[in-house]
Coordinates of C-alpha atoms in Angstrom, one line a residue:
M1 CA -22.6 -44.7 -22.3
D2 CA -25.2 -42.9 -24.5
I3 CA -24.6 -39.3 -25.6
A4 CA -27.1 -37.4 -27.7
L5 CA -27.2 -33.8 -28.9
E6 CA -30.7 -32.3 -29.1
K7 CA -30.7 -29.0 -31.0
A8 CA -33.5 -26.5 -30.1
S9 CA -32.1 -24.0 -32.7
D10 CA -29.0 -23.2 -34.6
T11 CA -27.5 -21.6 -31.4
N12 CA -29.1 -23.6 -28.6
A13 CA -28.7 -27.3 -27.8
S14 CA -28.7 -29.8 -25.0
L15 CA -26.2 -32.6 -24.5
I16 CA -27.8 -35.7 -22.9
I17 CA -25.5 -38.2 -21.3
T18 CA -26.7 -41.5 -19.8
L19 CA -24.2 -43.6 -17.7
K20 CA -24.8 -47.3 -17.0
P21 CA -22.9 -49.5 -14.5
E22 CA -20.6 -50.9 -17.2
D23 CA -19.3 -47.3 -17.8
Y24 CA -18.0 -46.7 -14.3
K25 CA -18.2 -49.8 -12.2
A26 CA -14.8 -51.3 -13.1
E27 CA -13.0 -48.1 -12.2
V28 CA -15.0 -47.6 -8.9
D29 CA -14.2 -51.2 -7.9
K30 CA -10.5 -50.7 -8.7
K31 CA -10.3 -47.6 -6.5
L32 CA -12.3 -49.4 -3.6
K33 CA -9.6 -52.2 -3.6
Q34 CA -6.9 -49.6 -3.5
Y35 CA -8.6 -47.9 -0.5
G36 CA -9.0 -51.3 1.1
K37 CA -5.2 -51.8 1.0
Q38 CA -4.4 -48.4 2.4
V39 CA -7.2 -47.7 5.0
S40 CA -6.3 -48.0 8.6
L41 CA -9.2 -48.8 11.0
K42 CA -9.1 -49.7 14.7
G43 CA -9.8 -53.4 15.2
F44 CA -8.4 -54.4 11.8
R45 CA -5.0 -55.1 10.5
P46 CA -3.8 -52.6 7.8
G47 CA -5.1 -53.8 4.5
H48 CA -7.6 -56.2 6.0
V49 CA -10.6 -54.0 6.5
P50 CA -13.7 -55.9 5.0
A51 CA -14.7 -54.8 1.5
S52 CA -18.3 -54.2 2.7
L53 CA -17.0 -51.7 5.3
V54 CA -14.8 -49.9 2.8
Q55 CA -17.8 -49.7 0.5
K56 CA -19.9 -48.3 3.2
M57 CA -17.3 -45.7 4.2
Y58 CA -16.0 -44.6 0.9
G59 CA -18.2 -46.1 -1.8
K60 CA -20.5 -43.1 -2.5
G61 CA -17.6 -40.6 -2.5
I62 CA -15.6 -42.7 -5.0
L63 CA -18.7 -43.2 -7.2
V64 CA -19.5 -39.4 -7.3
E65 CA -15.8 -38.6 -8.0
E66 CA -15.6 -41.1 -10.8
V67 CA -18.9 -40.1 -12.4
N68 CA -18.0 -36.5 -12.4
G69 CA -14.6 -37.1 -13.9
L70 CA -16.2 -39.3 -16.6
L71 CA -18.8 -36.6 -17.4
S72 CA -16.2 -33.9 -17.7
K73 CA -14.1 -35.9 -20.0
S74 CA -17.1 -37.1 -22.1
V75 CA -18.5 -33.6 -22.6
T76 CA -15.1 -32.2 -23.7
N77 CA -14.4 -35.1 -26.0
Y78 CA -17.8 -34.9 -27.6
I79 CA -17.5 -31.2 -28.3
R80 CA -14.0 -31.6 -29.8
E81 CA -14.7 -34.7 -31.9
N82 CA -17.9 -33.2 -33.3
K83 CA -16.3 -29.8 -33.8
L84 CA -19.1 -27.9 -32.1
Q85 CA -18.7 -24.1 -32.1
V86 CA -19.4 -23.8 -28.3
V87 CA -19.4 -20.4 -26.7
G88 CA -19.4 -20.1 -23.0
D89 CA -19.2 -23.3 -20.9
P90 CA -21.6 -26.2 -20.9
M91 CA -24.1 -25.5 -18.1
P92 CA -25.3 -28.6 -16.2
N93 CA -29.0 -29.0 -15.2
R94 CA -28.4 -28.6 -11.5
E95 CA -32.0 -29.6 -10.5
E96 CA -31.6 -32.9 -12.4
A97 CA -28.2 -33.6 -10.8
D98 CA -29.4 -32.7 -7.3
A99 CA -32.3 -35.2 -7.6
I100 CA -30.0 -38.2 -8.1
D101 CA -30.1 -40.8 -5.3
W102 CA -26.4 -42.0 -5.2
D103 CA -27.3 -44.7 -2.7
S104 CA -29.8 -46.6 -4.8
Q105 CA -29.4 -45.6 -8.5
D106 CA -27.0 -47.4 -10.7
E107 CA -28.0 -45.7 -14.0
F108 CA -27.6 -41.9 -14.2
K109 CA -28.8 -39.3 -16.7
F110 CA -27.3 -35.8 -17.0
S111 CA -28.0 -32.9 -19.3
Y112 CA -26.0 -29.9 -20.2
E113 CA -27.2 -26.8 -21.9
L114 CA -24.9 -25.7 -24.7
G115 CA -24.6 -22.3 -26.4
L116 CA -23.5 -22.6 -30.1
A117 CA -22.3 -20.1 -32.6
S118 CA -24.0 -20.3 -36.0
D119 CA -21.8 -21.7 -38.8
F120 CA -19.9 -19.1 -40.9
E121 CA -17.4 -18.9 -43.7
V122 CA -14.3 -16.7 -43.8
D123 CA -13.4 -15.2 -47.2
L124 CA -10.7 -12.6 -46.6
A125 CA -10.6 -11.7 -50.3
S126 CA -14.1 -10.2 -49.9
L127 CA -13.2 -7.8 -47.1
G128 CA -11.9 -5.1 -49.4
S129 CA -9.1 -2.6 -48.5
V130 CA -8.1 -1.2 -45.2
N131 CA -6.2 2.1 -44.7
R132 CA -2.8 2.4 -43.0
Y133 CA -2.0 5.9 -42.0
E134 CA 1.5 7.5 -41.9
I135 CA 1.3 10.5 -39.7
E136 CA 3.2 13.6 -40.8
A137 CA 3.8 16.0 -38.0
G138 CA 3.1 19.7 -38.8
D139 CA 4.7 22.8 -37.4
K140 CA 2.3 22.8 -34.4
E141 CA 3.4 19.4 -33.2
V142 CA 7.0 20.1 -33.8
N143 CA 6.9 23.3 -31.9
E144 CA 5.0 21.7 -29.0
T145 CA 7.5 18.9 -28.8
I146 CA 10.5 21.2 -28.9
E147 CA 9.0 23.3 -26.1
N148 CA 8.4 20.2 -24.0
L149 CA 12.0 19.1 -24.6
R150 CA 13.3 22.6 -23.7
T151 CA 11.4 22.3 -20.4
Q152 CA 12.6 18.8 -19.8
F153 CA 16.2 19.8 -20.3
H154 CA 15.8 23.0 -18.4
S155 CA 18.6 25.0 -16.6
H156 CA 18.5 26.6 -13.2
Q157 CA 18.4 30.4 -12.7
H158 CA 18.7 32.4 -9.5
A159 CA 15.8 34.9 -9.2
E160 CA 15.5 38.1 -7.0
E161 CA 12.0 37.3 -5.9
A162 CA 9.7 34.3 -5.8
G163 CA 7.4 33.6 -8.7
E164 CA 5.0 30.8 -9.6
G165 CA 6.8 27.5 -10.1
D166 CA 10.0 28.7 -8.3
T167 CA 11.7 26.8 -5.5
L168 CA 12.6 28.6 -2.3
F169 CA 15.7 27.4 -0.4
G170 CA 16.1 28.4 3.3
E171 CA 15.4 27.7 6.9
L172 CA 12.0 26.5 8.1
K173 CA 11.0 26.9 11.8
Q174 CA 7.9 25.8 13.7
L175 CA 6.5 28.7 15.7
D176 CA 3.9 27.0 17.8
A177 CA 5.2 23.5 18.6
P178 CA 3.1 21.3 20.9
E179 CA 3.7 21.8 24.6
G180 CA 6.8 19.9 25.8
A181 CA 8.1 19.2 22.2
E182 CA 11.1 20.8 20.5
P183 CA 10.1 23.1 17.6
F184 CA 10.7 21.5 14.2
V185 CA 13.7 23.3 12.5
T186 CA 15.3 22.3 9.2
K187 CA 17.0 23.6 6.0
T188 CA 14.7 22.7 3.1
A189 CA 13.4 23.6 -0.3
L190 CA 9.8 24.7 -0.7
P191 CA 8.5 23.9 -4.2
L192 CA 5.9 26.6 -5.0
A193 CA 4.3 24.4 -7.6
K194 CA 3.1 22.2 -4.8
V195 CA 1.6 25.0 -2.6
A196 CA -2.2 25.1 -2.5
P197 CA -3.5 27.8 -4.8
D198 CA -5.3 29.7 -2.0
A199 CA -2.1 30.0 0.0
L200 CA 0.3 30.8 -2.9
G201 CA -0.1 34.6 -2.5
T202 CA 1.8 34.4 0.9
F203 CA 4.9 33.2 -1.0
L204 CA 4.9 35.2 -4.2
G205 CA 7.1 38.3 -4.3
K206 CA 9.2 37.3 -1.3
K207 CA 12.9 38.1 -1.7
K208 CA 16.2 36.7 -0.6
D209 CA 17.0 37.1 3.1
E210 CA 13.3 37.9 3.8
T211 CA 11.5 36.0 6.6
F212 CA 7.8 35.4 6.4
T213 CA 5.2 33.2 8.1
F214 CA 2.6 30.8 6.8
A215 CA 0.1 28.1 8.0
M216 CA 1.6 24.7 7.1
E217 CA -1.7 22.8 6.7
A218 CA -3.1 25.6 4.5
A219 CA 0.0 25.7 2.3
F220 CA 0.5 21.9 2.1
P221 CA -2.8 20.3 2.9
D222 CA -1.7 17.0 1.3
E223 CA 0.5 15.2 3.9
K224 CA 2.6 13.6 1.1
E225 CA 3.4 17.0 -0.3
R226 CA 4.0 18.3 3.2
A227 CA 6.6 15.6 3.8
L228 CA 8.3 16.5 0.5
A229 CA 8.4 20.2 1.5
T230 CA 9.7 19.7 5.1
G231 CA 11.9 16.6 4.6
A232 CA 9.9 14.8 7.4
K233 CA 8.8 11.2 7.2
K234 CA 5.3 10.9 5.8
E235 CA 4.0 9.4 9.0
D236 CA 5.3 12.4 10.9
A237 CA 4.3 15.1 8.5
G238 CA 0.7 15.0 9.6
N239 CA 1.8 16.4 13.0
L240 CA 3.5 19.5 11.4
T241 CA 0.7 22.0 11.7
G242 CA 0.2 25.6 12.7
E243 CA 2.4 28.6 12.0
F244 CA 5.9 28.3 10.5
S245 CA 8.5 30.9 9.5
F246 CA 10.7 30.6 6.5
T247 CA 13.9 32.6 5.8
I248 CA 14.8 32.7 2.1
E249 CA 18.4 32.0 1.3
D250 CA 17.9 31.5 -2.5
V251 CA 15.2 31.5 -5.1
T252 CA 15.7 29.3 -8.1
R253 CA 13.6 28.7 -11.2
H254 CA 13.6 26.5 -14.2
A255 CA 14.6 28.2 -17.4
P256 CA 13.8 26.4 -20.7
A257 CA 17.0 25.2 -22.4
D258 CA 18.4 27.4 -25.2
L259 CA 18.3 26.1 -28.7
N260 CA 22.1 25.5 -28.9
Q261 CA 24.5 22.7 -29.6
E262 CA 24.5 21.5 -25.9
F263 CA 20.7 21.1 -26.1
F264 CA 20.9 19.3 -29.5
D265 CA 23.5 16.9 -28.1
K266 CA 21.4 16.1 -25.0
V267 CA 18.3 15.3 -27.0
L268 CA 19.7 13.5 -30.0
G269 CA 23.2 12.5 -29.0
V270 CA 26.5 14.2 -29.5
G271 CA 27.1 15.5 -33.0
A272 CA 23.8 14.2 -34.4
V273 CA 22.8 17.6 -35.7
S274 CA 24.6 21.0 -35.7
D275 CA 21.8 23.5 -36.5
E276 CA 18.2 24.3 -35.6
E277 CA 16.8 23.4 -39.0
T278 CA 18.3 19.9 -39.0
F279 CA 17.2 19.5 -35.4
R280 CA 13.6 20.3 -36.3
T281 CA 13.7 17.9 -39.2
K282 CA 14.9 15.1 -36.9
V283 CA 12.2 15.9 -34.3
K284 CA 9.6 15.7 -37.0
E285 CA 10.8 12.3 -38.0
I286 CA 10.8 11.0 -34.4
I287 CA 7.2 12.2 -33.9
G288 CA 6.1 10.3 -37.0
Q289 CA 7.9 7.2 -35.7
N290 CA 6.4 7.5 -32.2
Y291 CA 2.9 7.7 -33.7
G292 CA 3.7 4.7 -35.9
R293 CA 2.6 2.5 -33.0
E294 CA -0.8 4.3 -32.8
S295 CA -1.2 3.9 -36.5
E296 CA -0.6 0.1 -36.2
T297 CA -3.1 -0.1 -33.4
L298 CA -5.7 1.7 -35.6
L299 CA -4.9 -0.6 -38.5
R300 CA -5.5 -3.6 -36.2
N301 CA -8.8 -2.1 -35.0
D302 CA -9.9 -1.5 -38.6
V303 CA -9.0 -5.0 -39.6
E304 CA -11.1 -6.4 -36.8
K305 CA -13.9 -4.1 -37.6
A306 CA -13.8 -5.4 -41.2
L307 CA -14.0 -9.0 -40.0
L308 CA -17.0 -8.2 -37.8
D309 CA -18.8 -6.2 -40.5
N310 CA -18.4 -8.8 -43.2
I311 CA -18.6 -12.2 -41.3
L312 CA -22.0 -12.7 -39.8
I313 CA -22.2 -14.9 -36.7
S314 CA -25.3 -15.5 -34.5
L315 CA -24.7 -16.2 -30.8
P316 CA -27.0 -17.7 -28.2
D317 CA -27.6 -14.3 -26.5
E318 CA -29.9 -15.4 -23.6
F319 CA -27.7 -18.5 -22.8
L320 CA -24.6 -16.3 -22.7
K321 CA -26.1 -13.7 -20.5
K322 CA -27.3 -16.4 -18.1
W323 CA -23.8 -18.1 -18.3
L324 CA -22.0 -14.8 -17.6
L325 CA -24.2 -14.1 -14.6
D326 CA -23.7 -17.6 -13.2
M327 CA -19.9 -17.5 -13.8
N328 CA -19.5 -14.1 -12.2
E329 CA -22.0 -14.8 -9.4
G330 CA -21.9 -11.9 -6.9
K331 CA -19.5 -9.8 -9.0
F332 CA -21.9 -8.4 -11.6
T333 CA -25.6 -7.7 -11.7
A334 CA -27.9 -8.7 -14.6
E335 CA -28.1 -5.0 -15.5
Q336 CA -24.3 -4.7 -15.6
I337 CA -24.1 -7.9 -17.8
E338 CA -26.6 -6.4 -20.1
E339 CA -24.6 -3.2 -20.4
Q340 CA -21.4 -4.9 -21.1
Y341 CA -22.8 -7.6 -23.3
P342 CA -22.2 -5.9 -26.7
D343 CA -18.4 -5.7 -26.0
F344 CA -18.4 -9.4 -24.9
T345 CA -20.1 -10.5 -28.2
K346 CA -17.6 -8.6 -30.3
S347 CA -14.7 -10.3 -28.4
A348 CA -16.4 -13.7 -28.7
K349 CA -17.1 -13.4 -32.5
L350 CA -13.5 -12.1 -33.1
Q351 CA -12.1 -15.1 -31.3
L352 CA -14.2 -17.5 -33.3
I353 CA -13.2 -15.9 -36.6
K354 CA -9.5 -15.9 -35.6
N355 CA -9.6 -19.6 -34.5
R356 CA -11.2 -20.5 -37.8
I357 CA -8.6 -18.7 -39.8
A358 CA -5.8 -20.3 -37.7
E359 CA -7.2 -23.7 -38.2
K360 CA -7.8 -23.3 -41.9
N361 CA -4.3 -22.0 -42.5
E362 CA -2.5 -24.1 -40.0
L363 CA -1.3 -21.2 -37.9
N364 CA 0.3 -22.6 -34.8
V365 CA 2.3 -21.1 -32.0
S366 CA 5.4 -23.0 -30.7
F367 CA 6.9 -22.8 -27.3
E368 CA 10.0 -21.1 -28.8
E369 CA 7.8 -18.3 -30.2
V370 CA 6.3 -17.8 -26.7
M371 CA 9.8 -17.8 -25.3
E372 CA 11.1 -15.2 -27.8
A373 CA 8.2 -12.9 -27.1
T374 CA 8.9 -13.2 -23.4
R375 CA 12.7 -12.5 -24.0
Q376 CA 11.8 -9.4 -25.9
M377 CA 9.5 -8.2 -23.0
V378 CA 12.5 -8.8 -20.6
R379 CA 14.9 -6.9 -22.9
E380 CA 12.5 -3.9 -23.0
Q381 CA 11.7 -4.0 -19.2
F382 CA 15.3 -4.2 -18.1
G383 CA 16.9 -2.2 -20.8
F384 CA 18.9 -5.0 -22.4
A385 CA 19.9 -4.1 -25.9
G386 CA 20.3 -6.8 -28.6
S387 CA 22.0 -10.1 -27.9
D388 CA 25.6 -10.9 -26.9
G389 CA 25.4 -14.6 -27.3
G390 CA 26.8 -15.1 -23.8
E391 CA 25.9 -14.4 -20.2
M392 CA 23.4 -11.7 -21.0
D393 CA 21.4 -14.1 -23.2
E394 CA 21.5 -16.7 -20.4
T395 CA 20.2 -14.2 -17.9
I396 CA 17.4 -13.1 -20.2
D397 CA 16.4 -16.8 -20.8
K398 CA 16.4 -17.5 -17.1
I399 CA 14.2 -14.5 -16.3
A400 CA 11.9 -15.4 -19.2
K401 CA 11.5 -19.0 -18.1
N402 CA 10.8 -18.1 -14.5
Y403 CA 8.1 -15.7 -15.7
L404 CA 6.4 -18.2 -17.9
M405 CA 6.6 -21.1 -15.4
D406 CA 5.7 -19.1 -12.3
E407 CA 3.6 -21.6 -10.3
K408 CA 2.1 -18.9 -8.1
N409 CA -0.3 -17.7 -10.9
Q410 CA -1.1 -21.3 -12.2
G411 CA 0.3 -20.8 -15.7
Q412 CA -1.5 -17.5 -16.4
N413 CA 1.7 -15.8 -17.6
Y414 CA 2.2 -18.5 -20.2
T415 CA -1.4 -18.5 -21.3
Q416 CA -1.5 -14.7 -21.6
T417 CA 1.7 -14.6 -23.6
F418 CA 0.6 -17.5 -25.8
N419 CA -2.7 -15.8 -26.6
R420 CA -0.9 -12.5 -27.4
V421 CA 1.5 -14.3 -29.8
F422 CA -1.3 -16.2 -31.4
D423 CA -3.4 -13.1 -31.9
D424 CA -0.5 -11.2 -33.4
K425 CA 0.2 -14.1 -35.8
V426 CA -3.4 -14.4 -37.0
I427 CA -3.7 -10.6 -37.4
D428 CA -0.4 -10.5 -39.4
Y429 CA -1.7 -13.3 -41.7
I430 CA -5.0 -11.4 -42.2
K431 CA -3.1 -8.2 -43.1
S432 CA -1.0 -10.2 -45.6
Q433 CA -4.3 -11.3 -47.4
L434 CA -5.9 -7.8 -47.5
T435 CA -5.3 -4.8 -49.6
I436 CA -3.6 -2.2 -47.3
V437 CA -3.8 1.3 -48.7
D438 CA -1.1 3.7 -47.3
Q439 CA -2.2 7.3 -46.6
T440 CA -0.2 10.2 -45.3
V441 CA -2.2 12.3 -42.9
S442 CA -1.7 15.1 -40.4
L443 CA -1.9 14.3 -36.7
D444 CA -5.3 16.1 -36.4
E445 CA -6.7 14.0 -39.3
F446 CA -5.4 10.8 -37.7
R447 CA -7.0 11.6 -34.4
E448 CA -10.3 12.4 -36.2
R449 CA -10.2 9.0 -37.9
A450 CA -9.2 7.2 -34.7
Q451 CA -12.2 8.6 -32.8
R452 CA -14.8 7.3 -35.4

């Protein structure tokens, strides 16, 4: 076998592979003998079909299969052994391959177009400093959060007349049922928050014991909301149309919770705070902690931006656009590929840089690390807290293994989790080598920085 790399430029090359009989014939003959022992053909005893007949029936198929397998292995091994920075997949010359005469040729020549990334060096010390922001909530954010919590932990009040957002309890009657059908009658609760704006005026101001009429499809045009209001099944709600009467038995509305001990206990736990000032301080701390995740995301983005800004890599743009179009045949147009190409190149360059950093610093991901990341995902998803060292841990392990080894998605769960753990590990290493400058900012200042 002859393999030669012909470079047209720093980012474009062709891999030429020439196969001769000695490269594939022994394996093809071996498989033909195996077929001869297994094939069953009328007129011949099993295993005694003449070799010439087996060759005629299966020879070409076995040859094509063996050559294709040999090519795939050879291309992969050459790229790995020569440490080529390949981007995209090798693209075979299809016209050349289609021109092969498998019946008469015994020497085959194949060529693959390769896209290469230019060589680059990673010097983390030259990247400078990156900011990490600690977000300090102001009075505005604290007040908004407390008002949201008061709404979340609301109480019910009985009102004299219906207002926006109230719920009306009473009896609903269908006034013009289809001929031959029993009128729809039920006790239900009508949520005015779900009533169409144009029909809301019919409900507002109505009082307890008052009866009024309305058009069902006008008040609740969405059949899902109509089912919720009437208690009917969703598939039946579409038939509830026309005039309905409603007799109000009660009007309730949500009242924001009072700032008292009962409210403090519901939000933070029993006895956590005992006065409004301490409650506000705790809420302020929680807001800062919640935005900590956003701060870490921005830090990660800034680290990746520093890598891209300071490490220059050239890519084979035309090759990659052609490869993307070919790989996604029918899914994307050339115009769509062109539009999304800048994002693709950022991702490709980042992956090359991270792979180089991992290789240089021997950053590897073990199966146990993938398992632990999956265990943590299971704990969060199912609400398991900590570890008990017993049945709970066994249950978590079983769920985690089933998720990672799910044969239905052909190992994608494992691959995705591995890639996430690998990416986190490389980013953590990069952060350990950079100068991280901590800054305290307001929420508005943080949002402004995040949008740049």
